[in-house]
Amino acid sequence: MKKRNIIRIKETLISAVIRTFSDMAFIDVEVLKEIPEELTCSHIIHISLSAPEHGEIALFLPSDCKRMIVENIYGSDWTSLNPTEIDDCLLEILNVLAGNFLTEYFGAEVKLNMIYLYPNFYSMRRWIRKMALPNYFLTPKIILLRFPLILRKPIDKDSMLRKDSNTWNA
Amino acid sequence: MKYKKILIVDDSATSRMIIKRCFEIAGFYDSEYYEAEDGLKAVSFLRRNKVDLILSDLKMPKMDGNTFIQKLNVTETTKHIPVVVISSMGSDLTEEQLLNKGVQAIIRKPLSPEKVVNALRLNL
């Protein structure tokens, strides 16, 4: 893949991350110039893409980062949420992030089809092993972009994050 | 605009919560919200209940948004209900085709109260 395409992918992805995290989780994102040595990720979330091209989009997040995102979206402490709520929340943010990125990269009129029948929470090592299958990892379309981000809570939006009770399930 | 009963159809519980929150902030704070996790459950719910507005995702298991909207359009008791599509991705149909199917507005995720206000002012 040409270098300018990779640069465009990276810029579009960063823009999508900033917008998605800000709009969904009220978190400001700043991109660092260098990757800190101590950066570690716990699990990844990944979805498959079948249109406009086949591919995979994965989100690597340190535990603290995941916790901040989920707590901000739910307006609740991490410990009060059950694993289903946490999984659903992380999958939804990746879904929106991927939709934002792909729409911006390919254009609003392009049909997108993302497959996420169930959450796939792999460890980073396991995911890399999975992706490293012959005839897959070696294709030129695989790009691993890794950029460090700082997440900040910009303003107190507690009043927007309350859980209300006037909702019923159909 | 007054929508007393609003049905949210989305397979993600997180998304349903965000949609409800955004609508409340946008001015629909005293509405009653009902939730369904796919089109099939929403159709079943609408057989027994009346709502004033439906907010639906497109990509859902069992019955997707397109099929759900088609079902609404051919059912006498539901074809008048305004539908707003809230989705993170494109669909098999273009926005124009969705609007021709009776969809009142299309809002792309991530949802914000501003997007809700703008969409409802422009389209409903």
PDB file of C-alpha atoms in Angstrom:
ATOM      1  CA  MET A   1       0.000   0.000   0.000  1.00  0.00           C
ATOM      2  CA  LYS A   2       1.225   3.469  -0.872  1.00  0.00           C
ATOM      3  CA  LYS A   3       2.548   5.630   1.912  1.00  0.00           C
ATOM      4  CA  ARG A   4       0.094   8.453   1.221  1.00  0.00           C
ATOM      5  CA  ASN A   5      -2.812   6.010   1.542  1.00  0.00           C
ATOM      6  CA  ILE A   6      -1.547   4.849   4.925  1.00  0.00           C
ATOM      7  CA  ILE A   7      -1.201   8.468   6.028  1.00  0.00           C
ATOM      8  CA  ARG A   8      -4.766   9.175   4.907  1.00  0.00           C
ATOM      9  CA  ILE A   9      -6.052   6.087   6.741  1.00  0.00           C
ATOM     10  CA  LYS A  10      -4.250   7.145   9.890  1.00  0.00           C
ATOM     11  CA  GLU A  11      -5.520  10.728   9.715  1.00  0.00           C
ATOM     12  CA  THR A  12      -9.089   9.590   9.038  1.00  0.00           C
ATOM     13  CA  LEU A  13      -8.930   7.079  11.874  1.00  0.00           C
ATOM     14  CA  ILE A  14      -7.602   9.638  14.355  1.00  0.00           C
ATOM     15  CA  SER A  15     -10.331  12.063  13.310  1.00  0.00           C
ATOM     16  CA  ALA A  16     -12.963   9.337  13.786  1.00  0.00           C
ATOM     17  CA  VAL A  17     -11.560   8.420  17.223  1.00  0.00           C
ATOM     18  CA  ILE A  18     -11.586  12.052  18.372  1.00  0.00           C
ATOM     19  CA  ARG A  19     -15.154  12.631  17.174  1.00  0.00           C
ATOM     20  CA  THR A  20     -16.559   9.341  18.451  1.00  0.00           C
ATOM     21  CA  PHE A  21     -14.981   9.532  21.898  1.00  0.00           C
ATOM     22  CA  SER A  22     -16.031  13.150  22.263  1.00  0.00           C
ATOM     23  CA  ASP A  23     -19.633  12.665  21.140  1.00  0.00           C
ATOM     24  CA  MET A  24     -20.296   9.322  22.808  1.00  0.00           C
ATOM     25  CA  ALA A  25     -18.194   9.412  25.950  1.00  0.00           C
ATOM     26  CA  PHE A  26     -17.578  13.163  26.432  1.00  0.00           C
ATOM     27  CA  ILE A  27     -13.838  12.533  26.365  1.00  0.00           C
ATOM     28  CA  ASP A  28     -11.233  14.757  24.745  1.00  0.00           C
ATOM     29  CA  VAL A  29      -8.538  12.869  22.850  1.00  0.00           C
ATOM     30  CA  GLU A  30      -5.037  14.086  22.190  1.00  0.00           C
ATOM     31  CA  VAL A  31      -2.587  12.175  19.993  1.00  0.00           C
ATOM     32  CA  LEU A  32       0.899  11.779  21.398  1.00  0.00           C
ATOM     33  CA  LYS A  33       3.980  11.992  19.202  1.00  0.00           C
ATOM     34  CA  GLU A  34       5.683   9.005  20.748  1.00  0.00           C
ATOM     35  CA  ILE A  35       4.404   5.721  22.097  1.00  0.00           C
ATOM     36  CA  PRO A  36       5.162   5.408  25.819  1.00  0.00           C
ATOM     37  CA  GLU A  37       7.202   2.337  26.708  1.00  0.00           C
ATOM     38  CA  GLU A  38       4.817   1.273  29.456  1.00  0.00           C
ATOM     39  CA  LEU A  39       1.729   1.209  27.235  1.00  0.00           C
ATOM     40  CA  THR A  40      -0.041  -2.124  27.564  1.00  0.00           C
ATOM     41  CA  CYS A  41      -3.402  -3.328  26.351  1.00  0.00           C
ATOM     42  CA  SER A  42      -5.564  -5.910  28.028  1.00  0.00           C
ATOM     43  CA  HIS A  43      -8.128  -7.108  25.528  1.00  0.00           C
ATOM     44  CA  ILE A  44      -9.159  -6.056  22.089  1.00  0.00           C
ATOM     45  CA  ILE A  45     -12.543  -5.721  20.477  1.00  0.00           C
ATOM     46  CA  HIS A  46     -12.811  -6.506  16.831  1.00  0.00           C
ATOM     47  CA  ILE A  47     -15.400  -6.537  14.090  1.00  0.00           C
ATOM     48  CA  SER A  48     -15.276  -7.878  10.562  1.00  0.00           C
ATOM     49  CA  LEU A  49     -16.062  -5.884   7.487  1.00  0.00           C
ATOM     50  CA  SER A  50     -17.534  -7.329   4.302  1.00  0.00           C
ATOM     51  CA  ALA A  51     -18.309  -4.169   2.321  1.00  0.00           C
ATOM     52  CA  PRO A  52     -17.031  -2.084   0.643  1.00  0.00           C
ATOM     53  CA  GLU A  53     -14.007  -4.353   1.231  1.00  0.00           C
ATOM     54  CA  HIS A  54     -13.303  -7.393   3.357  1.00  0.00           C
ATOM     55  CA  GLY A  55     -11.299  -6.652   6.442  1.00  0.00           C
ATOM     56  CA  GLU A  56     -11.050  -6.425  10.196  1.00  0.00           C
ATOM     57  CA  ILE A  57     -11.063  -3.429  12.476  1.00  0.00           C
ATOM     58  CA  ALA A  58      -9.712  -3.890  15.960  1.00  0.00           C
ATOM     59  CA  LEU A  59      -9.561  -1.583  18.924  1.00  0.00           C
ATOM     60  CA  PHE A  60      -6.749  -2.027  21.427  1.00  0.00           C
ATOM     61  CA  LEU A  61      -7.450  -0.269  24.690  1.00  0.00           C
ATOM     62  CA  PRO A  62      -5.667  -0.263  28.045  1.00  0.00           C
ATOM     63  CA  SER A  63      -7.926  -1.199  30.962  1.00  0.00           C
ATOM     64  CA  ASP A  64      -7.987   2.338  32.385  1.00  0.00           C
ATOM     65  CA  CYS A  65      -9.054   3.703  29.043  1.00  0.00           C
ATOM     66  CA  LYS A  66     -11.860   1.157  28.689  1.00  0.00           C
ATOM     67  CA  ARG A  67     -13.007   1.923  32.186  1.00  0.00           C
ATOM     68  CA  MET A  68     -13.140   5.686  31.554  1.00  0.00           C
ATOM     69  CA  ILE A  69     -15.111   5.247  28.337  1.00  0.00           C
ATOM     70  CA  VAL A  70     -17.661   2.848  29.816  1.00  0.00           C
ATOM     71  CA  GLU A  71     -18.121   4.862  33.022  1.00  0.00           C
ATOM     72  CA  ASN A  72     -18.647   8.067  31.045  1.00  0.00           C
ATOM     73  CA  ILE A  73     -21.160   6.539  28.681  1.00  0.00           C
ATOM     74  CA  TYR A  74     -23.161   4.819  31.393  1.00  0.00           C
ATOM     75  CA  GLY A  75     -22.685   7.516  34.013  1.00  0.00           C
ATOM     76  CA  SER A  76     -22.080   4.730  36.509  1.00  0.00           C
ATOM     77  CA  ASP A  77     -19.140   3.306  38.356  1.00  0.00           C
ATOM     78  CA  TRP A  78     -17.415   0.392  36.584  1.00  0.00           C
ATOM     79  CA  THR A  79     -18.051  -1.906  39.533  1.00  0.00           C
ATOM     80  CA  SER A  80     -21.810  -1.379  39.323  1.00  0.00           C
ATOM     81  CA  LEU A  81     -21.987  -2.514  35.703  1.00  0.00           C
ATOM     82  CA  ASN A  82     -22.313  -6.129  34.674  1.00  0.00           C
ATOM     83  CA  PRO A  83     -20.033  -7.731  32.049  1.00  0.00           C
ATOM     84  CA  THR A  84     -22.814  -7.703  29.434  1.00  0.00           C
ATOM     85  CA  GLU A  85     -23.243  -3.939  29.780  1.00  0.00           C
ATOM     86  CA  ILE A  86     -19.478  -3.399  29.537  1.00  0.00           C
ATOM     87  CA  ASP A  87     -19.130  -5.664  26.481  1.00  0.00           C
ATOM     88  CA  ASP A  88     -22.113  -4.068  24.773  1.00  0.00           C
ATOM     89  CA  CYS A  89     -20.788  -0.581  25.459  1.00  0.00           C
ATOM     90  CA  LEU A  90     -17.316  -1.295  24.057  1.00  0.00           C
ATOM     91  CA  LEU A  91     -18.771  -3.021  21.028  1.00  0.00           C
ATOM     92  CA  GLU A  92     -21.107  -0.105  20.376  1.00  0.00           C
ATOM     93  CA  ILE A  93     -18.298   2.423  20.545  1.00  0.00           C
ATOM     94  CA  LEU A  94     -16.259   0.357  18.083  1.00  0.00           C
ATOM     95  CA  ASN A  95     -19.315   0.016  15.848  1.00  0.00           C
ATOM     96  CA  VAL A  96     -19.816   3.784  15.761  1.00  0.00           C
ATOM     97  CA  LEU A  97     -16.090   4.432  15.426  1.00  0.00           C
ATOM     98  CA  ALA A  98     -15.808   2.019  12.504  1.00  0.00           C
ATOM     99  CA  GLY A  99     -18.895   3.512  10.872  1.00  0.00           C
ATOM    100  CA  ASN A 100     -17.449   7.006  11.236  1.00  0.00           C
ATOM    101  CA  PHE A 101     -14.077   5.975   9.884  1.00  0.00           C
ATOM    102  CA  LEU A 102     -15.420   4.019   6.912  1.00  0.00           C
ATOM    103  CA  THR A 103     -17.984   6.667   5.984  1.00  0.00           C
ATOM    104  CA  GLU A 104     -15.325   9.350   6.055  1.00  0.00           C
ATOM    105  CA  TYR A 105     -12.784   7.233   4.200  1.00  0.00           C
ATOM    106  CA  PHE A 106     -15.008   5.752   1.488  1.00  0.00           C
ATOM    107  CA  GLY A 107     -17.738   8.440   1.358  1.00  0.00           C
ATOM    108  CA  ALA A 108     -21.266   8.632   2.733  1.00  0.00           C
ATOM    109  CA  GLU A 109     -22.917   6.931  -0.232  1.00  0.00           C
ATOM    110  CA  VAL A 110     -20.817   3.763  -0.086  1.00  0.00           C
ATOM    111  CA  LYS A 111     -22.585   0.710   1.336  1.00  0.00           C
ATOM    112  CA  LEU A 112     -20.985  -0.572   4.506  1.00  0.00           C
ATOM    113  CA  ASN A 113     -21.506  -3.969   6.009  1.00  0.00           C
ATOM    114  CA  MET A 114     -20.036  -4.790   9.362  1.00  0.00           C
ATOM    115  CA  ILE A 115     -20.369  -8.228  10.896  1.00  0.00           C
ATOM    116  CA  TYR A 116     -20.345  -8.498  14.628  1.00  0.00           C
ATOM    117  CA  LEU A 117     -22.547 -11.417  15.489  1.00  0.00           C
ATOM    118  CA  TYR A 118     -21.046 -11.641  18.940  1.00  0.00           C
ATOM    119  CA  PRO A 119     -18.372  -9.720  20.805  1.00  0.00           C
ATOM    120  CA  ASN A 120     -14.874 -10.987  20.142  1.00  0.00           C
ATOM    121  CA  PHE A 121     -12.688 -10.165  23.049  1.00  0.00           C
ATOM    122  CA  TYR A 122      -9.254 -11.503  22.336  1.00  0.00           C
ATOM    123  CA  SER A 123      -6.021 -10.775  24.078  1.00  0.00           C
ATOM    124  CA  MET A 124      -3.686  -8.789  21.851  1.00  0.00           C
ATOM    125  CA  ARG A 125      -1.328 -11.745  21.506  1.00  0.00           C
ATOM    126  CA  ARG A 126      -4.171 -14.116  20.572  1.00  0.00           C
ATOM    127  CA  TRP A 127      -5.577 -11.674  18.027  1.00  0.00           C
ATOM    128  CA  ILE A 128      -2.195 -11.228  16.352  1.00  0.00           C
ATOM    129  CA  ARG A 129      -1.863 -15.027  16.214  1.00  0.00           C
ATOM    130  CA  LYS A 130      -5.332 -15.238  14.654  1.00  0.00           C
ATOM    131  CA  MET A 131      -4.503 -12.596  12.070  1.00  0.00           C
ATOM    132  CA  ALA A 132      -1.183 -14.203  11.329  1.00  0.00           C
ATOM    133  CA  LEU A 133      -2.739 -17.029   9.374  1.00  0.00           C
ATOM    134  CA  PRO A 134      -1.066 -17.750   6.040  1.00  0.00           C
ATOM    135  CA  ASN A 135      -2.583 -15.926   3.054  1.00  0.00           C
ATOM    136  CA  TYR A 136      -4.098 -13.345   5.333  1.00  0.00           C
ATOM    137  CA  PHE A 137      -1.398 -11.568   7.245  1.00  0.00           C
ATOM    138  CA  LEU A 138       0.735 -11.479   4.133  1.00  0.00           C
ATOM    139  CA  THR A 139      -1.770  -9.592   2.038  1.00  0.00           C
ATOM    140  CA  PRO A 140      -0.769  -5.969   1.446  1.00  0.00           C
ATOM    141  CA  LYS A 141      -4.086  -4.626   2.721  1.00  0.00           C
ATOM    142  CA  ILE A 142      -3.341  -5.379   6.378  1.00  0.00           C
ATOM    143  CA  ILE A 143      -2.231  -2.305   8.220  1.00  0.00           C
ATOM    144  CA  LEU A 144      -1.488  -2.204  11.901  1.00  0.00           C
ATOM    145  CA  LEU A 145      -1.746   1.374  13.072  1.00  0.00           C
ATOM    146  CA  ARG A 146      -0.698   2.066  16.595  1.00  0.00           C
ATOM    147  CA  PHE A 147      -0.916   5.543  17.996  1.00  0.00           C
ATOM    148  CA  PRO A 148      -0.987   6.588  21.627  1.00  0.00           C
ATOM    149  CA  LEU A 149      -3.792   8.771  22.873  1.00  0.00           C
ATOM    150  CA  ILE A 150      -4.447  10.770  25.997  1.00  0.00           C
ATOM    151  CA  LEU A 151      -8.050  10.772  27.130  1.00  0.00           C
ATOM    152  CA  ARG A 152      -9.406  13.576  29.278  1.00  0.00           C
ATOM    153  CA  LYS A 153     -12.780  14.324  30.742  1.00  0.00           C
ATOM    154  CA  PRO A 154     -13.324  17.888  29.540  1.00  0.00           C
ATOM    155  CA  ILE A 155     -16.358  19.033  31.515  1.00  0.00           C
ATOM    156  CA  ASP A 156     -18.695  17.720  34.142  1.00  0.00           C
ATOM    157  CA  LYS A 157     -21.611  16.221  32.298  1.00  0.00           C
ATOM    158  CA  ASP A 158     -23.020  14.265  35.236  1.00  0.00           C
ATOM    159  CA  SER A 159     -26.397  15.851  34.692  1.00  0.00           C
ATOM    160  CA  MET A 160     -26.482  14.312  31.217  1.00  0.00           C
ATOM    161  CA  LEU A 161     -25.489  10.896  32.425  1.00  0.00           C
ATOM    162  CA  ARG A 162     -28.213  10.031  34.831  1.00  0.00           C
ATOM    163  CA  LYS A 163     -30.042   6.746  34.503  1.00  0.00           C
ATOM    164  CA  ASP A 164     -33.765   7.272  34.444  1.00  0.00           C
ATOM    165  CA  SER A 165     -36.501   4.846  35.148  1.00  0.00           C
ATOM    166  CA  ASN A 166     -39.204   5.776  32.624  1.00  0.00           C
ATOM    167  CA  THR A 167     -38.142   3.101  30.146  1.00  0.00           C
ATOM    168  CA  TRP A 168     -39.819  -0.203  29.451  1.00  0.00           C
ATOM    169  CA  ASN A 169     -38.605  -3.119  27.439  1.00  0.00           C
ATOM    170  CA  ALA A 170     -40.822  -4.294  24.615  1.00  0.00           C
TER     171      ALA A 170
ATOM    172  CA  MET B   1     -43.749  18.684  18.833  1.00  0.00           C
ATOM    173  CA  LYS B   2     -45.096  16.294  21.383  1.00  0.00           C
ATOM    174  CA  TYR B   3     -44.312  12.606  21.366  1.00  0.00           C
ATOM    175  CA  LYS B   4     -45.667  11.038  24.512  1.00  0.00           C
ATOM    176  CA  LYS B   5     -44.676   7.486  23.675  1.00  0.00           C
ATOM    177  CA  ILE B   6     -41.441   6.737  21.864  1.00  0.00           C
ATOM    178  CA  LEU B   7     -40.282   3.257  20.808  1.00  0.00           C
ATOM    179  CA  ILE B   8     -36.515   2.732  20.454  1.00  0.00           C
ATOM    180  CA  VAL B   9     -35.504  -0.252  18.309  1.00  0.00           C
ATOM    181  CA  ASP B  10     -31.809  -1.141  18.507  1.00  0.00           C
ATOM    182  CA  ASP B  11     -29.938  -4.329  19.335  1.00  0.00           C
ATOM    183  CA  SER B  12     -27.433  -2.505  21.541  1.00  0.00           C
ATOM    184  CA  ALA B  13     -28.602  -1.666  25.057  1.00  0.00           C
ATOM    185  CA  THR B  14     -25.916   1.010  25.206  1.00  0.00           C
ATOM    186  CA  SER B  15     -27.193   2.595  22.024  1.00  0.00           C
ATOM    187  CA  ARG B  16     -30.780   2.560  23.295  1.00  0.00           C
ATOM    188  CA  MET B  17     -29.640   4.296  26.469  1.00  0.00           C
ATOM    189  CA  ILE B  18     -27.714   6.960  24.508  1.00  0.00           C
ATOM    190  CA  ILE B  19     -30.663   7.559  22.159  1.00  0.00           C
ATOM    191  CA  LYS B  20     -33.015   8.001  25.088  1.00  0.00           C
ATOM    192  CA  ARG B  21     -30.610  10.363  26.849  1.00  0.00           C
ATOM    193  CA  CYS B  22     -30.143  12.502  23.727  1.00  0.00           C
ATOM    194  CA  PHE B  23     -33.888  12.765  23.153  1.00  0.00           C
ATOM    195  CA  GLU B  24     -34.452  13.752  26.759  1.00  0.00           C
ATOM    196  CA  ILE B  25     -31.822  16.486  26.524  1.00  0.00           C
ATOM    197  CA  ALA B  26     -33.276  17.589  23.190  1.00  0.00           C
ATOM    198  CA  GLY B  27     -36.574  18.317  24.925  1.00  0.00           C
ATOM    199  CA  PHE B  28     -38.394  14.987  25.119  1.00  0.00           C
ATOM    200  CA  TYR B  29     -37.736  14.561  28.833  1.00  0.00           C
ATOM    201  CA  ASP B  30     -41.294  13.747  29.840  1.00  0.00           C
ATOM    202  CA  SER B  31     -41.914  11.168  27.118  1.00  0.00           C
ATOM    203  CA  GLU B  32     -42.357   7.508  27.917  1.00  0.00           C
ATOM    204  CA  TYR B  33     -39.713   5.338  26.288  1.00  0.00           C
ATOM    205  CA  TYR B  34     -40.157   1.736  25.232  1.00  0.00           C
ATOM    206  CA  GLU B  35     -37.372  -0.491  23.966  1.00  0.00           C
ATOM    207  CA  ALA B  36     -37.100  -3.402  21.555  1.00  0.00           C
ATOM    208  CA  GLU B  37     -33.879  -5.125  20.556  1.00  0.00           C
ATOM    209  CA  ASP B  38     -34.891  -6.024  17.011  1.00  0.00           C
ATOM    210  CA  GLY B  39     -37.606  -5.447  14.438  1.00  0.00           C
ATOM    211  CA  LEU B  40     -39.425  -8.649  15.298  1.00  0.00           C
ATOM    212  CA  LYS B  41     -39.898  -7.683  18.948  1.00  0.00           C
ATOM    213  CA  ALA B  42     -40.881  -4.176  17.889  1.00  0.00           C
ATOM    214  CA  VAL B  43     -43.601  -5.503  15.551  1.00  0.00           C
ATOM    215  CA  SER B  44     -44.879  -7.727  18.326  1.00  0.00           C
ATOM    216  CA  PHE B  45     -44.901  -4.782  20.736  1.00  0.00           C
ATOM    217  CA  LEU B  46     -46.774  -2.575  18.258  1.00  0.00           C
ATOM    218  CA  ARG B  47     -49.553  -5.169  17.912  1.00  0.00           C
ATOM    219  CA  ARG B  48     -50.433  -4.519  21.532  1.00  0.00           C
ATOM    220  CA  ASN B  49     -49.388  -0.895  22.028  1.00  0.00           C
ATOM    221  CA  LYS B  50     -49.572   2.479  20.334  1.00  0.00           C
ATOM    222  CA  VAL B  51     -46.630   4.869  20.096  1.00  0.00           C
ATOM    223  CA  ASP B  52     -46.199   8.371  18.664  1.00  0.00           C
ATOM    224  CA  LEU B  53     -42.661   8.016  17.309  1.00  0.00           C
ATOM    225  CA  ILE B  54     -40.317   5.145  16.373  1.00  0.00           C
ATOM    226  CA  LEU B  55     -36.533   5.437  16.446  1.00  0.00           C
ATOM    227  CA  SER B  56     -34.904   2.513  14.675  1.00  0.00           C
ATOM    228  CA  ASP B  57     -31.448   1.217  13.887  1.00  0.00           C
ATOM    229  CA  LEU B  58     -30.925  -0.516  10.541  1.00  0.00           C
ATOM    230  CA  LYS B  59     -28.501  -3.326  11.311  1.00  0.00           C
ATOM    231  CA  MET B  60     -30.218  -5.692  13.710  1.00  0.00           C
ATOM    232  CA  PRO B  61     -30.519  -9.460  14.126  1.00  0.00           C
ATOM    233  CA  LYS B  62     -33.741 -11.400  13.366  1.00  0.00           C
ATOM    234  CA  MET B  63     -35.451  -8.508  11.569  1.00  0.00           C
ATOM    235  CA  ASP B  64     -33.384  -5.610  10.284  1.00  0.00           C
ATOM    236  CA  GLY B  65     -34.467  -1.994  10.057  1.00  0.00           C
ATOM    237  CA  ASN B  66     -35.404  -2.075   6.365  1.00  0.00           C
ATOM    238  CA  THR B  67     -37.739  -5.046   6.812  1.00  0.00           C
ATOM    239  CA  PHE B  68     -39.190  -3.528   9.965  1.00  0.00           C
ATOM    240  CA  ILE B  69     -39.977  -0.262   8.159  1.00  0.00           C
ATOM    241  CA  GLN B  70     -41.601  -2.205   5.311  1.00  0.00           C
ATOM    242  CA  LYS B  71     -43.787  -4.053   7.839  1.00  0.00           C
ATOM    243  CA  LEU B  72     -44.822  -0.753   9.411  1.00  0.00           C
ATOM    244  CA  ASN B  73     -45.759   0.680   6.024  1.00  0.00           C
ATOM    245  CA  VAL B  74     -48.119  -2.161   5.111  1.00  0.00           C
ATOM    246  CA  THR B  75     -49.858  -2.325   8.473  1.00  0.00           C
ATOM    247  CA  GLU B  76     -52.905  -0.103   8.855  1.00  0.00           C
ATOM    248  CA  THR B  77     -52.297   0.635  12.535  1.00  0.00           C
ATOM    249  CA  THR B  78     -48.628   1.597  12.146  1.00  0.00           C
ATOM    250  CA  LYS B  79     -48.195   3.171   8.727  1.00  0.00           C
ATOM    251  CA  HIS B  80     -48.924   6.668  10.064  1.00  0.00           C
ATOM    252  CA  ILE B  81     -46.275   6.509  12.825  1.00  0.00           C
ATOM    253  CA  PRO B  82     -43.244   8.706  12.075  1.00  0.00           C
ATOM    254  CA  VAL B  83     -39.977   6.727  11.896  1.00  0.00           C
ATOM    255  CA  VAL B  84     -36.517   8.158  12.452  1.00  0.00           C
ATOM    256  CA  VAL B  85     -33.573   5.973  11.438  1.00  0.00           C
ATOM    257  CA  ILE B  86     -30.535   6.205  13.711  1.00  0.00           C
ATOM    258  CA  SER B  87     -27.617   4.234  12.346  1.00  0.00           C
ATOM    259  CA  SER B  88     -23.840   4.165  12.337  1.00  0.00           C
ATOM    260  CA  MET B  89     -23.484   2.862   8.820  1.00  0.00           C
ATOM    261  CA  GLY B  90     -25.042   2.972   5.413  1.00  0.00           C
ATOM    262  CA  SER B  91     -27.787   0.579   4.477  1.00  0.00           C
ATOM    263  CA  ASP B  92     -28.679  -1.409   1.397  1.00  0.00           C
ATOM    264  CA  LEU B  93     -30.900   1.534   0.580  1.00  0.00           C
ATOM    265  CA  THR B  94     -29.752   5.072  -0.066  1.00  0.00           C
ATOM    266  CA  GLU B  95     -30.970   7.887   2.151  1.00  0.00           C
ATOM    267  CA  GLU B  96     -33.308   8.954  -0.656  1.00  0.00           C
ATOM    268  CA  GLN B  97     -34.799   5.450  -0.860  1.00  0.00           C
ATOM    269  CA  LEU B  98     -35.303   5.369   2.908  1.00  0.00           C
ATOM    270  CA  LEU B  99     -37.041   8.747   2.825  1.00  0.00           C
ATOM    271  CA  ASN B 100     -39.245   7.476  -0.007  1.00  0.00           C
ATOM    272  CA  LYS B 101     -40.218   4.538   2.198  1.00  0.00           C
ATOM    273  CA  GLY B 102     -41.709   6.963   4.690  1.00  0.00           C
ATOM    274  CA  VAL B 103     -38.713   7.433   6.957  1.00  0.00           C
ATOM    275  CA  GLN B 104     -38.993  10.942   8.358  1.00  0.00           C
ATOM    276  CA  ALA B 105     -35.346  11.540   9.180  1.00  0.00           C
ATOM    277  CA  ILE B 106     -31.992   9.789   9.172  1.00  0.00           C
ATOM    278  CA  ILE B 107     -29.492  10.524  11.903  1.00  0.00           C
ATOM    279  CA  ARG B 108     -25.977   9.126  11.842  1.00  0.00           C
ATOM    280  CA  LYS B 109     -24.366   7.900  15.035  1.00  0.00           C
ATOM    281  CA  PRO B 110     -22.828   9.104  17.229  1.00  0.00           C
ATOM    282  CA  LEU B 111     -26.045  10.733  18.244  1.00  0.00           C
ATOM    283  CA  SER B 112     -26.122  14.134  19.917  1.00  0.00           C
ATOM    284  CA  PRO B 113     -29.004  16.265  21.188  1.00  0.00           C
ATOM    285  CA  GLU B 114     -28.134  18.848  18.508  1.00  0.00           C
ATOM    286  CA  LYS B 115     -28.525  16.243  15.761  1.00  0.00           C
ATOM    287  CA  VAL B 116     -31.907  15.233  17.199  1.00  0.00           C
ATOM    288  CA  VAL B 117     -33.142  18.827  17.313  1.00  0.00           C
ATOM    289  CA  ASN B 118     -31.933  19.549  13.791  1.00  0.00           C
ATOM    290  CA  ALA B 119     -33.402  16.369  12.331  1.00  0.00           C
ATOM    291  CA  LEU B 120     -36.771  16.829  13.969  1.00  0.00           C
ATOM    292  CA  ARG B 121     -37.007  20.500  13.010  1.00  0.00           C
ATOM    293  CA  LEU B 122     -36.070  19.776   9.443  1.00  0.00           C
ATOM    294  CA  ASN B 123     -38.046  16.665   8.785  1.00  0.00           C
ATOM    295  CA  LEU B 124     -41.027  16.257  11.052  1.00  0.00           C
TER     296      LEU B 124
END
